[in-house]
PDB file of C-alpha atoms in Angstrom:
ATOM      1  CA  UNK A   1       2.130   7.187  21.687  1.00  0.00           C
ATOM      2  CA  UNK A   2       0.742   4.871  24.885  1.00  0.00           C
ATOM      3  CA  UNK A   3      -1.858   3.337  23.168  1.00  0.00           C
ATOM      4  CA  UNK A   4      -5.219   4.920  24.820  1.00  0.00           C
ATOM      5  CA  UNK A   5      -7.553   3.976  21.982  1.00  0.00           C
ATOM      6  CA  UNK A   6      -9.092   0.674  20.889  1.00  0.00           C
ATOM      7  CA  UNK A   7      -5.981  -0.293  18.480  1.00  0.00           C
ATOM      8  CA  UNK A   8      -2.067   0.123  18.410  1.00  0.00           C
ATOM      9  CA  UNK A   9      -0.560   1.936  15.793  1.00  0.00           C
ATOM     10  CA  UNK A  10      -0.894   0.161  12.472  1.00  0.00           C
ATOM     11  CA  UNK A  11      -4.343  -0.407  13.285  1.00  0.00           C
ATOM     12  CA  UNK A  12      -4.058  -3.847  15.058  1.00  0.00           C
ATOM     13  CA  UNK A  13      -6.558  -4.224  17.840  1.00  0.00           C
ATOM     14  CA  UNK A  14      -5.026  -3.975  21.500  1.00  0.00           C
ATOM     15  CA  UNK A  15      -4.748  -7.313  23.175  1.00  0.00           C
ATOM     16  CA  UNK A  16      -3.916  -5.738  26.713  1.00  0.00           C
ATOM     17  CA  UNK A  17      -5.964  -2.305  28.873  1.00  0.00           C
ATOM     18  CA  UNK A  18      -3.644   0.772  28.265  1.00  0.00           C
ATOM     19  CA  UNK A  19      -2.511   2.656  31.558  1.00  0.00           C
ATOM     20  CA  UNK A  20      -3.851   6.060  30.244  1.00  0.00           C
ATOM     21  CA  UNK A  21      -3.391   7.928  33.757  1.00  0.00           C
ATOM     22  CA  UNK A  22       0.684   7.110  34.242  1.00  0.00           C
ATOM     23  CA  UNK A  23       0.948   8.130  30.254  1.00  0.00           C
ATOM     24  CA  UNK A  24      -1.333  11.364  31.276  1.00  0.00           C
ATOM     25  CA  UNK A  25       1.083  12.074  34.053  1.00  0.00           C
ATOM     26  CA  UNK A  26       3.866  11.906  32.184  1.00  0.00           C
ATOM     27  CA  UNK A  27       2.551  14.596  29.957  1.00  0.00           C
ATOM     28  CA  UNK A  28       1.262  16.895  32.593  1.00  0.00           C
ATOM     29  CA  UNK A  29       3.908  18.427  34.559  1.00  0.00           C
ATOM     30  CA  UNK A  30       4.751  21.629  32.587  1.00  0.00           C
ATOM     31  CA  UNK A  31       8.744  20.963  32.424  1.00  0.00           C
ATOM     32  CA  UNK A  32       7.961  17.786  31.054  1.00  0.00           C
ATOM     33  CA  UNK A  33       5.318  19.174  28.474  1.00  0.00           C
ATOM     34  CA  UNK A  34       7.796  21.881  27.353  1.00  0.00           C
ATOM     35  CA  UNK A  35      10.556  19.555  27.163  1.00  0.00           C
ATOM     36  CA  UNK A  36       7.954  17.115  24.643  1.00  0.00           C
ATOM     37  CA  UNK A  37       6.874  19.867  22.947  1.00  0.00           C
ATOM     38  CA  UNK A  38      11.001  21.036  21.788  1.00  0.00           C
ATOM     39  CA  UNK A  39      11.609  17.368  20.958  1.00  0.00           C
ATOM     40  CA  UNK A  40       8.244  17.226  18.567  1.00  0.00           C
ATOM     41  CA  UNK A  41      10.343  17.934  15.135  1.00  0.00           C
ATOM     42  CA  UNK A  42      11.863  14.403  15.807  1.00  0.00           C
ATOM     43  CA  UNK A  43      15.394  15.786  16.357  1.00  0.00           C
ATOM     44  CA  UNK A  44      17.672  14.664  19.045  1.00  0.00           C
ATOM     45  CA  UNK A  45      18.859  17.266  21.533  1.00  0.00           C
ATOM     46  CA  UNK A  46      20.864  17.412  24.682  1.00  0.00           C
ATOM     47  CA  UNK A  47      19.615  17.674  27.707  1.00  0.00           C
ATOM     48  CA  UNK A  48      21.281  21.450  28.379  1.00  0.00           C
ATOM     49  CA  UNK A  49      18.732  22.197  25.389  1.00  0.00           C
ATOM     50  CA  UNK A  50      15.848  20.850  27.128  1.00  0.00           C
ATOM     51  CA  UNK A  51      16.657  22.382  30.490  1.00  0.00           C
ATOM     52  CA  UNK A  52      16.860  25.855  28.947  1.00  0.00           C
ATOM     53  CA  UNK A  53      13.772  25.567  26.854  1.00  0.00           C
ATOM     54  CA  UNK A  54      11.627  23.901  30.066  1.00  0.00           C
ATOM     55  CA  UNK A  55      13.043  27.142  31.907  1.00  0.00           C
ATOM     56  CA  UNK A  56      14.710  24.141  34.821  1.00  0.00           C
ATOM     57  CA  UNK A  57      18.052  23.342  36.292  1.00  0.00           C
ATOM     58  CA  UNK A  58      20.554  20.436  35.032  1.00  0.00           C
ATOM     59  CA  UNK A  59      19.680  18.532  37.786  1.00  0.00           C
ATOM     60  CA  UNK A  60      15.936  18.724  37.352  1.00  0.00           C
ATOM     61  CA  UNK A  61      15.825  18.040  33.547  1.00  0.00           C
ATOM     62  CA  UNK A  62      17.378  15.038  34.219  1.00  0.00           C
ATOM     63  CA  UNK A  63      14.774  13.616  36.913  1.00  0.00           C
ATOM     64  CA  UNK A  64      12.260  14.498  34.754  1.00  0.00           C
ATOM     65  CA  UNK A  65      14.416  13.327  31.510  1.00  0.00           C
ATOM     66  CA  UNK A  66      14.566   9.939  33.171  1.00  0.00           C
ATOM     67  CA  UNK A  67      11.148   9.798  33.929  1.00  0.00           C
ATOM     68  CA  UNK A  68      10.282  10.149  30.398  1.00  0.00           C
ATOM     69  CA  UNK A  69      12.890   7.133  29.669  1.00  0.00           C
ATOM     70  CA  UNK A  70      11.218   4.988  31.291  1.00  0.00           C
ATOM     71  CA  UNK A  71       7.855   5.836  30.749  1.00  0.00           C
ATOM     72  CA  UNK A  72       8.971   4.975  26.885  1.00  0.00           C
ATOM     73  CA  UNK A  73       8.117   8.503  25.683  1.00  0.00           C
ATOM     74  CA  UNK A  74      11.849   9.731  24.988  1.00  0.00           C
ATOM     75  CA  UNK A  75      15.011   7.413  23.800  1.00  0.00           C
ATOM     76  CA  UNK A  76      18.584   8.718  25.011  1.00  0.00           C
ATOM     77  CA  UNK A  77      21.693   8.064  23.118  1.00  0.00           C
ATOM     78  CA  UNK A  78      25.277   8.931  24.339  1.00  0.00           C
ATOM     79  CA  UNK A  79      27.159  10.897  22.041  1.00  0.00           C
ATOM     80  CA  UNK A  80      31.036  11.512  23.697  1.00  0.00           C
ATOM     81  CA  UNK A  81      30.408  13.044  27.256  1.00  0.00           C
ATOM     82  CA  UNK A  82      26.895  14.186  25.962  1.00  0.00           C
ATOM     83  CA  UNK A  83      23.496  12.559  25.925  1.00  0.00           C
ATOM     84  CA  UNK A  84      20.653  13.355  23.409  1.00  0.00           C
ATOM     85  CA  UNK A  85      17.288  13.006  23.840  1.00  0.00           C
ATOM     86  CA  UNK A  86      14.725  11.879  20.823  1.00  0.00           C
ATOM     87  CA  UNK A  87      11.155  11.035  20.966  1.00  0.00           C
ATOM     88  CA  UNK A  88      10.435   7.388  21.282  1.00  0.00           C
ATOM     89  CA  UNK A  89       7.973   8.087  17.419  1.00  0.00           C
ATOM     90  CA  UNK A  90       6.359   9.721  15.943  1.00  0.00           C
ATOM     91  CA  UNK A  91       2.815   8.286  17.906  1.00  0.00           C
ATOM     92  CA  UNK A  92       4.068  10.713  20.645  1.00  0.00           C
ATOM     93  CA  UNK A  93       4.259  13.770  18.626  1.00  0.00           C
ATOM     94  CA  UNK A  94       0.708  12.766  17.060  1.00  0.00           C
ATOM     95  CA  UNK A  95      -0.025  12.411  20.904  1.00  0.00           C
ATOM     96  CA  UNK A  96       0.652  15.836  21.844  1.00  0.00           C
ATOM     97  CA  UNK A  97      -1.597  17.262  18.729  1.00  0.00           C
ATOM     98  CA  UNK A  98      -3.855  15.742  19.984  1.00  0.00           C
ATOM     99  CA  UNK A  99      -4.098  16.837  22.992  1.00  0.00           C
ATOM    100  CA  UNK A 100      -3.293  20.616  21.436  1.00  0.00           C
ATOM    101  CA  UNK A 101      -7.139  20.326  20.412  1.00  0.00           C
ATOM    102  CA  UNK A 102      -8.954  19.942  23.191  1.00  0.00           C
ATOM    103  CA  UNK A 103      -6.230  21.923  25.508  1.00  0.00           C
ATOM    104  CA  UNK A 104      -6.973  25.257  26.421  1.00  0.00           C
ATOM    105  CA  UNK A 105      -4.628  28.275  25.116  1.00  0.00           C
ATOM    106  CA  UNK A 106      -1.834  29.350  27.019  1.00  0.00           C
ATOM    107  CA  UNK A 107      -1.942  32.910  27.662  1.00  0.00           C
ATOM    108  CA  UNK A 108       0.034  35.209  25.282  1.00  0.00           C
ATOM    109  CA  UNK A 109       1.813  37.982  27.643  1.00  0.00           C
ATOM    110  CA  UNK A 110       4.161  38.951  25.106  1.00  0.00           C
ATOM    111  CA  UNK A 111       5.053  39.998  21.127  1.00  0.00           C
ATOM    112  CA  UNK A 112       7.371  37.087  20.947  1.00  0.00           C
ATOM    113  CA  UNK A 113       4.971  34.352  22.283  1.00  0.00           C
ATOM    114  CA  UNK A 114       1.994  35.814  19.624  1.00  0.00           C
ATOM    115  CA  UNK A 115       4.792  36.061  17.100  1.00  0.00           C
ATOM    116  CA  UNK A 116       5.780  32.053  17.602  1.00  0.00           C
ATOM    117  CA  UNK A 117       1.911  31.087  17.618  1.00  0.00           C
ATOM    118  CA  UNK A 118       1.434  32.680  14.438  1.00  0.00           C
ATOM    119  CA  UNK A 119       4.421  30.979  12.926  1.00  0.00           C
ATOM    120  CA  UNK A 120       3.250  27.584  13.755  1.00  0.00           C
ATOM    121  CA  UNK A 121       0.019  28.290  12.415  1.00  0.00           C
ATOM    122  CA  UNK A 122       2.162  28.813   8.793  1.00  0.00           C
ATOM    123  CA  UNK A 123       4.874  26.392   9.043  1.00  0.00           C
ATOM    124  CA  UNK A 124       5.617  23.997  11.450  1.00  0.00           C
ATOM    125  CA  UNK A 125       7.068  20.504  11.558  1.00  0.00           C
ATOM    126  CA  UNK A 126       4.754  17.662  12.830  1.00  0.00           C
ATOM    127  CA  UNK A 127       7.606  14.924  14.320  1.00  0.00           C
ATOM    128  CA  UNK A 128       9.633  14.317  10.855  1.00  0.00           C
ATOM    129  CA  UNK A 129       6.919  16.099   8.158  1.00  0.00           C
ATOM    130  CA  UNK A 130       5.469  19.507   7.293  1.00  0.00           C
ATOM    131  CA  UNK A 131       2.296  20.759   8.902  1.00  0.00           C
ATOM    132  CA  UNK A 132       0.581  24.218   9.188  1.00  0.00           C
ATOM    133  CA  UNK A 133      -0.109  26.261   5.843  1.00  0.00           C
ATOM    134  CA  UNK A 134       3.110  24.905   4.747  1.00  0.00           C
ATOM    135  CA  UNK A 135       2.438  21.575   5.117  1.00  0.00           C
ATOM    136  CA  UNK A 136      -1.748  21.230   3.938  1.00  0.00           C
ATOM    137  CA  UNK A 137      -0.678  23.601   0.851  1.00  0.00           C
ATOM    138  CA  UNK A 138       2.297  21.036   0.233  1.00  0.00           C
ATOM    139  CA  UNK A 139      -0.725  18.197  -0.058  1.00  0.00           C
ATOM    140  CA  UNK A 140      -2.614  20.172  -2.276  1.00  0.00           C
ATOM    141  CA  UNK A 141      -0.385  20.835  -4.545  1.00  0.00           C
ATOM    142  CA  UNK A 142       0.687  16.974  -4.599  1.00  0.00           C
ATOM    143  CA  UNK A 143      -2.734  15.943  -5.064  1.00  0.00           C
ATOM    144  CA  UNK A 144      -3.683  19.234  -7.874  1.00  0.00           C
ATOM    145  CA  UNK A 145      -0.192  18.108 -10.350  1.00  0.00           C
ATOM    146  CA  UNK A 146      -1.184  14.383  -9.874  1.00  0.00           C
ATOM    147  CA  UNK A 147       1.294  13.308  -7.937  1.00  0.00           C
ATOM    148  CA  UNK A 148      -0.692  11.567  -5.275  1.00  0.00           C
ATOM    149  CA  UNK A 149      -4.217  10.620  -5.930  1.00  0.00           C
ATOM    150  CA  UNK A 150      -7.404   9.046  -3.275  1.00  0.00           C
ATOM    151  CA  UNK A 151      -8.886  12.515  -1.983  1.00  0.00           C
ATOM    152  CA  UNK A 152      -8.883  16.573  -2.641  1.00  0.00           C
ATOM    153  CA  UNK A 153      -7.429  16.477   1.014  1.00  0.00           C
ATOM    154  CA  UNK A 154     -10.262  18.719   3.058  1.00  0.00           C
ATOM    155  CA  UNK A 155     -11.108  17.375   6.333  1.00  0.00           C
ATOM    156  CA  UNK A 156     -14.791  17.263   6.320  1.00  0.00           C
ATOM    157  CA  UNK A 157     -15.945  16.325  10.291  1.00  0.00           C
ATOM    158  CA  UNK A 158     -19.438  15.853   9.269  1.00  0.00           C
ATOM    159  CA  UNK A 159     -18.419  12.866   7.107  1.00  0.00           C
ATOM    160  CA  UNK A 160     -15.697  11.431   8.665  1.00  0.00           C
ATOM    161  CA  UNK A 161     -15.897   8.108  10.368  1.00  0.00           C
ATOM    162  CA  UNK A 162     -12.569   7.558  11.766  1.00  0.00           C
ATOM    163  CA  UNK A 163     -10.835  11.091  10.899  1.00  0.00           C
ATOM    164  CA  UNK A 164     -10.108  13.242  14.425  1.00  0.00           C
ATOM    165  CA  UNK A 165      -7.415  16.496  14.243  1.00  0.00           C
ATOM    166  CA  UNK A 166      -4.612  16.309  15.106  1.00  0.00           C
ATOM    167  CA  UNK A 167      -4.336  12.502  14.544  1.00  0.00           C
ATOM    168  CA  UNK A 168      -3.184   9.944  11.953  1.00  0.00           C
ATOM    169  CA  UNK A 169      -6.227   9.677   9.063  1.00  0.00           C
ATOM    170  CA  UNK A 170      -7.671   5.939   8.455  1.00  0.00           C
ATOM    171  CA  UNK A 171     -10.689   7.158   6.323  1.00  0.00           C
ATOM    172  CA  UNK A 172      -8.786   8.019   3.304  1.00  0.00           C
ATOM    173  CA  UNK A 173      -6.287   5.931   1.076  1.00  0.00           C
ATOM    174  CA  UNK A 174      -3.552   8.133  -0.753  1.00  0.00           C
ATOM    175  CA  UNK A 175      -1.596   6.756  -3.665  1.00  0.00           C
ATOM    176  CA  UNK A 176       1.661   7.912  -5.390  1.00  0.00           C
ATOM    177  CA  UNK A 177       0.961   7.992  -9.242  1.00  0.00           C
ATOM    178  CA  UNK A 178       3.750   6.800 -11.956  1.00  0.00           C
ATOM    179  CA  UNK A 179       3.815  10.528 -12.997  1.00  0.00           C
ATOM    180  CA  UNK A 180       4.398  11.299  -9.398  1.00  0.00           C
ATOM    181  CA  UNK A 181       6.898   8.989  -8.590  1.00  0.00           C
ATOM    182  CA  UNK A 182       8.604  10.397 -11.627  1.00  0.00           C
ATOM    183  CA  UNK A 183       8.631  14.164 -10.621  1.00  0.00           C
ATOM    184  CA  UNK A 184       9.582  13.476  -7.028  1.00  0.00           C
ATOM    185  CA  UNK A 185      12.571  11.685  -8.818  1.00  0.00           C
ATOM    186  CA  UNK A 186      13.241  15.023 -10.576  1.00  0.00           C
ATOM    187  CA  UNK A 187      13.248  16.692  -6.810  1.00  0.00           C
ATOM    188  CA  UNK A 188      15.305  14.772  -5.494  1.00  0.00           C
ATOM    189  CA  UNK A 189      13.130  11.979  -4.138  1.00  0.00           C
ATOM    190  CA  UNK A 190      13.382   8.198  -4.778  1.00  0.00           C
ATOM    191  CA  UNK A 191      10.339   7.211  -3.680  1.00  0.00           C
ATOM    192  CA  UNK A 192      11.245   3.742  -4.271  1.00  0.00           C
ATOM    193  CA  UNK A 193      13.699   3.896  -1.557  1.00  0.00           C
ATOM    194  CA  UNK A 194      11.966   4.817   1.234  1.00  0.00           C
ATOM    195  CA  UNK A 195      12.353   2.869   4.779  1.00  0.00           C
ATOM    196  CA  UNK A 196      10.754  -0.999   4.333  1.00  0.00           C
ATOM    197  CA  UNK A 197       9.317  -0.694   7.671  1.00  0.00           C
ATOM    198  CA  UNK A 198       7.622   2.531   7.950  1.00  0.00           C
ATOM    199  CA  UNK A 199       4.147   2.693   5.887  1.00  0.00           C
ATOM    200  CA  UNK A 200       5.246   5.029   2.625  1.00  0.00           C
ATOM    201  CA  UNK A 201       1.902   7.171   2.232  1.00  0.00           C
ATOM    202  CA  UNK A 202       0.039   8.516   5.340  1.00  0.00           C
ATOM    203  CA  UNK A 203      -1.915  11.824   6.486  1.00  0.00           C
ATOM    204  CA  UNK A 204      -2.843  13.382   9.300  1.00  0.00           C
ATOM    205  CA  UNK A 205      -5.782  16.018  10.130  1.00  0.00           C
ATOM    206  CA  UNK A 206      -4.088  18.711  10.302  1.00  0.00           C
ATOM    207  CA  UNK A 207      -5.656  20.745  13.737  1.00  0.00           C
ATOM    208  CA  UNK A 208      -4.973  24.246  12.517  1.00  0.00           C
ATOM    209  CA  UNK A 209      -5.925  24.123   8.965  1.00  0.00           C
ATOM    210  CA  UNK A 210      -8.198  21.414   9.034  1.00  0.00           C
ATOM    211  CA  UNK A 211      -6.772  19.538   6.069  1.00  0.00           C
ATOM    212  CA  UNK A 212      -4.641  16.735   5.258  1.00  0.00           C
ATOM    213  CA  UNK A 213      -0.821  17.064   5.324  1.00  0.00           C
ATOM    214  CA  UNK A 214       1.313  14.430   4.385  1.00  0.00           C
ATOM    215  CA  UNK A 215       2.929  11.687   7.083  1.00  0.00           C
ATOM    216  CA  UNK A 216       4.560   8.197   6.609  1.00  0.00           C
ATOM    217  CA  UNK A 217       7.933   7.454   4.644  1.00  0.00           C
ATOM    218  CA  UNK A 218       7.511  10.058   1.380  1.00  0.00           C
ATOM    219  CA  UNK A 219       6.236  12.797   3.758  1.00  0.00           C
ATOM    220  CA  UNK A 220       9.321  12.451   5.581  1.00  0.00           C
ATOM    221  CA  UNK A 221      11.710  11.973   2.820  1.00  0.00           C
ATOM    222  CA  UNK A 222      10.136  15.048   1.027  1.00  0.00           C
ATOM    223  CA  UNK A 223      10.711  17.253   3.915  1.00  0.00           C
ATOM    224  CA  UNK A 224      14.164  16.061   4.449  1.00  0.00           C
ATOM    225  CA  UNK A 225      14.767  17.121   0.234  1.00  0.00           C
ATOM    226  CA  UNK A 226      13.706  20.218   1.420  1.00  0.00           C
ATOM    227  CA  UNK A 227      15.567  20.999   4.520  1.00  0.00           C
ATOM    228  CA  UNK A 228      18.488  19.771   2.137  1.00  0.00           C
ATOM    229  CA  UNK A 229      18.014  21.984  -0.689  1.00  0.00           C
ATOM    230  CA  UNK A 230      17.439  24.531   2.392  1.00  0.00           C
ATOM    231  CA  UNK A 231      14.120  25.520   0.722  1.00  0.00           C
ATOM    232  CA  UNK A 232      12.931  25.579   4.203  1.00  0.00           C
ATOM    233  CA  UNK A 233      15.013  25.708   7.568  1.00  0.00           C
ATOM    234  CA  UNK A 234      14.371  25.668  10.581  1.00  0.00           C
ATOM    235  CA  UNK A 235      12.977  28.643  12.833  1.00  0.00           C
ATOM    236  CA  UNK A 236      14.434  29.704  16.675  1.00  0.00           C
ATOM    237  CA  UNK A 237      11.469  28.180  18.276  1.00  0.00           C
ATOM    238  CA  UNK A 238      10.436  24.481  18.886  1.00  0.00           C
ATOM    239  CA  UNK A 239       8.724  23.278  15.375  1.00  0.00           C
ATOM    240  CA  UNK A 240       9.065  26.254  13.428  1.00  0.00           C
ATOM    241  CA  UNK A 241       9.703  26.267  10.323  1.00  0.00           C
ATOM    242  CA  UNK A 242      10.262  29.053   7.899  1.00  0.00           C
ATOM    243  CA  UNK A 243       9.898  28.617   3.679  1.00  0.00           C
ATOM    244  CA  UNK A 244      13.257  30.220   1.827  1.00  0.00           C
ATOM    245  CA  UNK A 245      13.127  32.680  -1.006  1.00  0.00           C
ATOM    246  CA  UNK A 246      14.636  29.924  -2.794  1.00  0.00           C
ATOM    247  CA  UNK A 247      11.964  27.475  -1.578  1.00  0.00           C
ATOM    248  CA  UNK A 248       9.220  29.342  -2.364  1.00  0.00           C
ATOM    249  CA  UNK A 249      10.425  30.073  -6.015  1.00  0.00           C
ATOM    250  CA  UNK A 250      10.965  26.356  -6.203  1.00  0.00           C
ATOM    251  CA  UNK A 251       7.972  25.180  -4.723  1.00  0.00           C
ATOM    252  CA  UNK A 252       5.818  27.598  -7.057  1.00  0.00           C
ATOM    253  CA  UNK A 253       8.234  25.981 -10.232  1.00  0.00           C
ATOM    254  CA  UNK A 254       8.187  22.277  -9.375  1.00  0.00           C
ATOM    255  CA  UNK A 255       4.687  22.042  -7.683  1.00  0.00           C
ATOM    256  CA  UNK A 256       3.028  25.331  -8.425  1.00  0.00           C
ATOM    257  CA  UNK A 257       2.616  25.714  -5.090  1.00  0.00           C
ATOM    258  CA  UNK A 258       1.907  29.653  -4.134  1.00  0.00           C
ATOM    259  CA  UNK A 259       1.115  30.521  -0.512  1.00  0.00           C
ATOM    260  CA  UNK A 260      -0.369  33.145   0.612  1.00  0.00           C
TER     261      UNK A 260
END
């Protein structure tokens, strides 16, 4: 994400102003917002994808696809005679929920656009990790078996200090237990091998439950387990996701995780 606050990501403070209008312009034609928006699970796509979901021609996805190049918001990499788009990080898909909070609600004309609302309200990926019901009941039941421990992972506004929705949490410090790192082993998940560069434990406020989900190395490894074991999968829109029969039976016998 352009870095519009008082530190960059990591929490070092900014040495230079941030140039919040050109990033805000990026984001605010509507092709471009859609086009964001389908890239926010962190996959790659082509830009044929992109055009059809922003509702544009070839030849306008890729003026505005080149626009986000080289604002930094989107990476491209060639792939034979195609070229797939990716978010630059995962700072722009915290970015956009951010921005989710305080935007107003697009109006719902039709069964299919209430029908995809609701699902991202229950499952939805946030860049590479679970969010939505899904994701904040996922935490829970991490934090209720002893797997992680630091918080009971309710975002309380009244008490937070640094804590926003829809943004990466500071006021809280999440650790993995032995007996977590153990039955994460047991699922599949070597948390001792996750990405030396990437911090291994975050969370962010989740905006629609108002809870913590989990971020950083392990939430992303975890999710990718579970797209593997195809306990979850992906849904037809941008970011939904939809929990198996198999993954919820597993979920409930690994985690005793039950949703609702």
């Amino acid at each position: 994400m352009p870095n519009t606050a008082g530190s960059a990501p990591g929490g070092e403070p900014l040495k230079h102003q941030t140039d919040i209008a050109r990033a805000a312009a990026l984001i605010a034609d509507p092709s471009r917002a859609r086009m964001l928006k389908c890239l926010s699970d962190g996959r790659a796509l082509p830009a044929g994808a992109l055009a059809g979901e922003a509702g544009v021609g070839a030849a306008t996805a890729s003026v505005h696809l080149a626009r986000l190049v080289e604002g930094g918001f989107v990476t491209v990499e060639p792939r034979g005679r195609h070229r797939y788009y990716r978010l630059a990080g995962p700072d722009i898909s915290a970015a956009l929920e951010a921005l989710a909070v305080i935007a107003p609600p697009l109006p719902i004309t039709s069964l299919k656009q209430s029908n995809r609302t609701h699902a991202l309200h229950i499952a939805r990926t946030c860049y590479d990790h679970l969010a939505g019901q899904l994701g904040a009941g996922l935490m829970r039941a991490l934090l209720d078996r002893g797997v992680l421990t630091g918080h009971d992972g309710v975002h309380r506004a009244g008490r937070a200090a640094h804590d926003r929705p829809a943004s990466y949490g500071r006021d809280v410090t999440y650790e993995l237990t032995g007996t977590g790192r153990e039955r994460l082993r047991e699922l599949g998940v070597d948390a001792d091998r996750l990405p030396p560069r990437r911090p291994a434990i975050r969370y962010c406020v989740d905006w629609s439950e108002h809870r913590h989900h989990l971020a950083g190395g392990l939430g992303a490894a975890l999710t990718a387990r579970l797209f593997a074991l195809e306990w979850v999968r992906r849904g037809v829109g941008p970011r939904v996701v939809h929990l198996t029969d198999e993954g919820a039976a597993g979920l409930e016998r690994t985690l005793g995780l039950v949703l609702s």
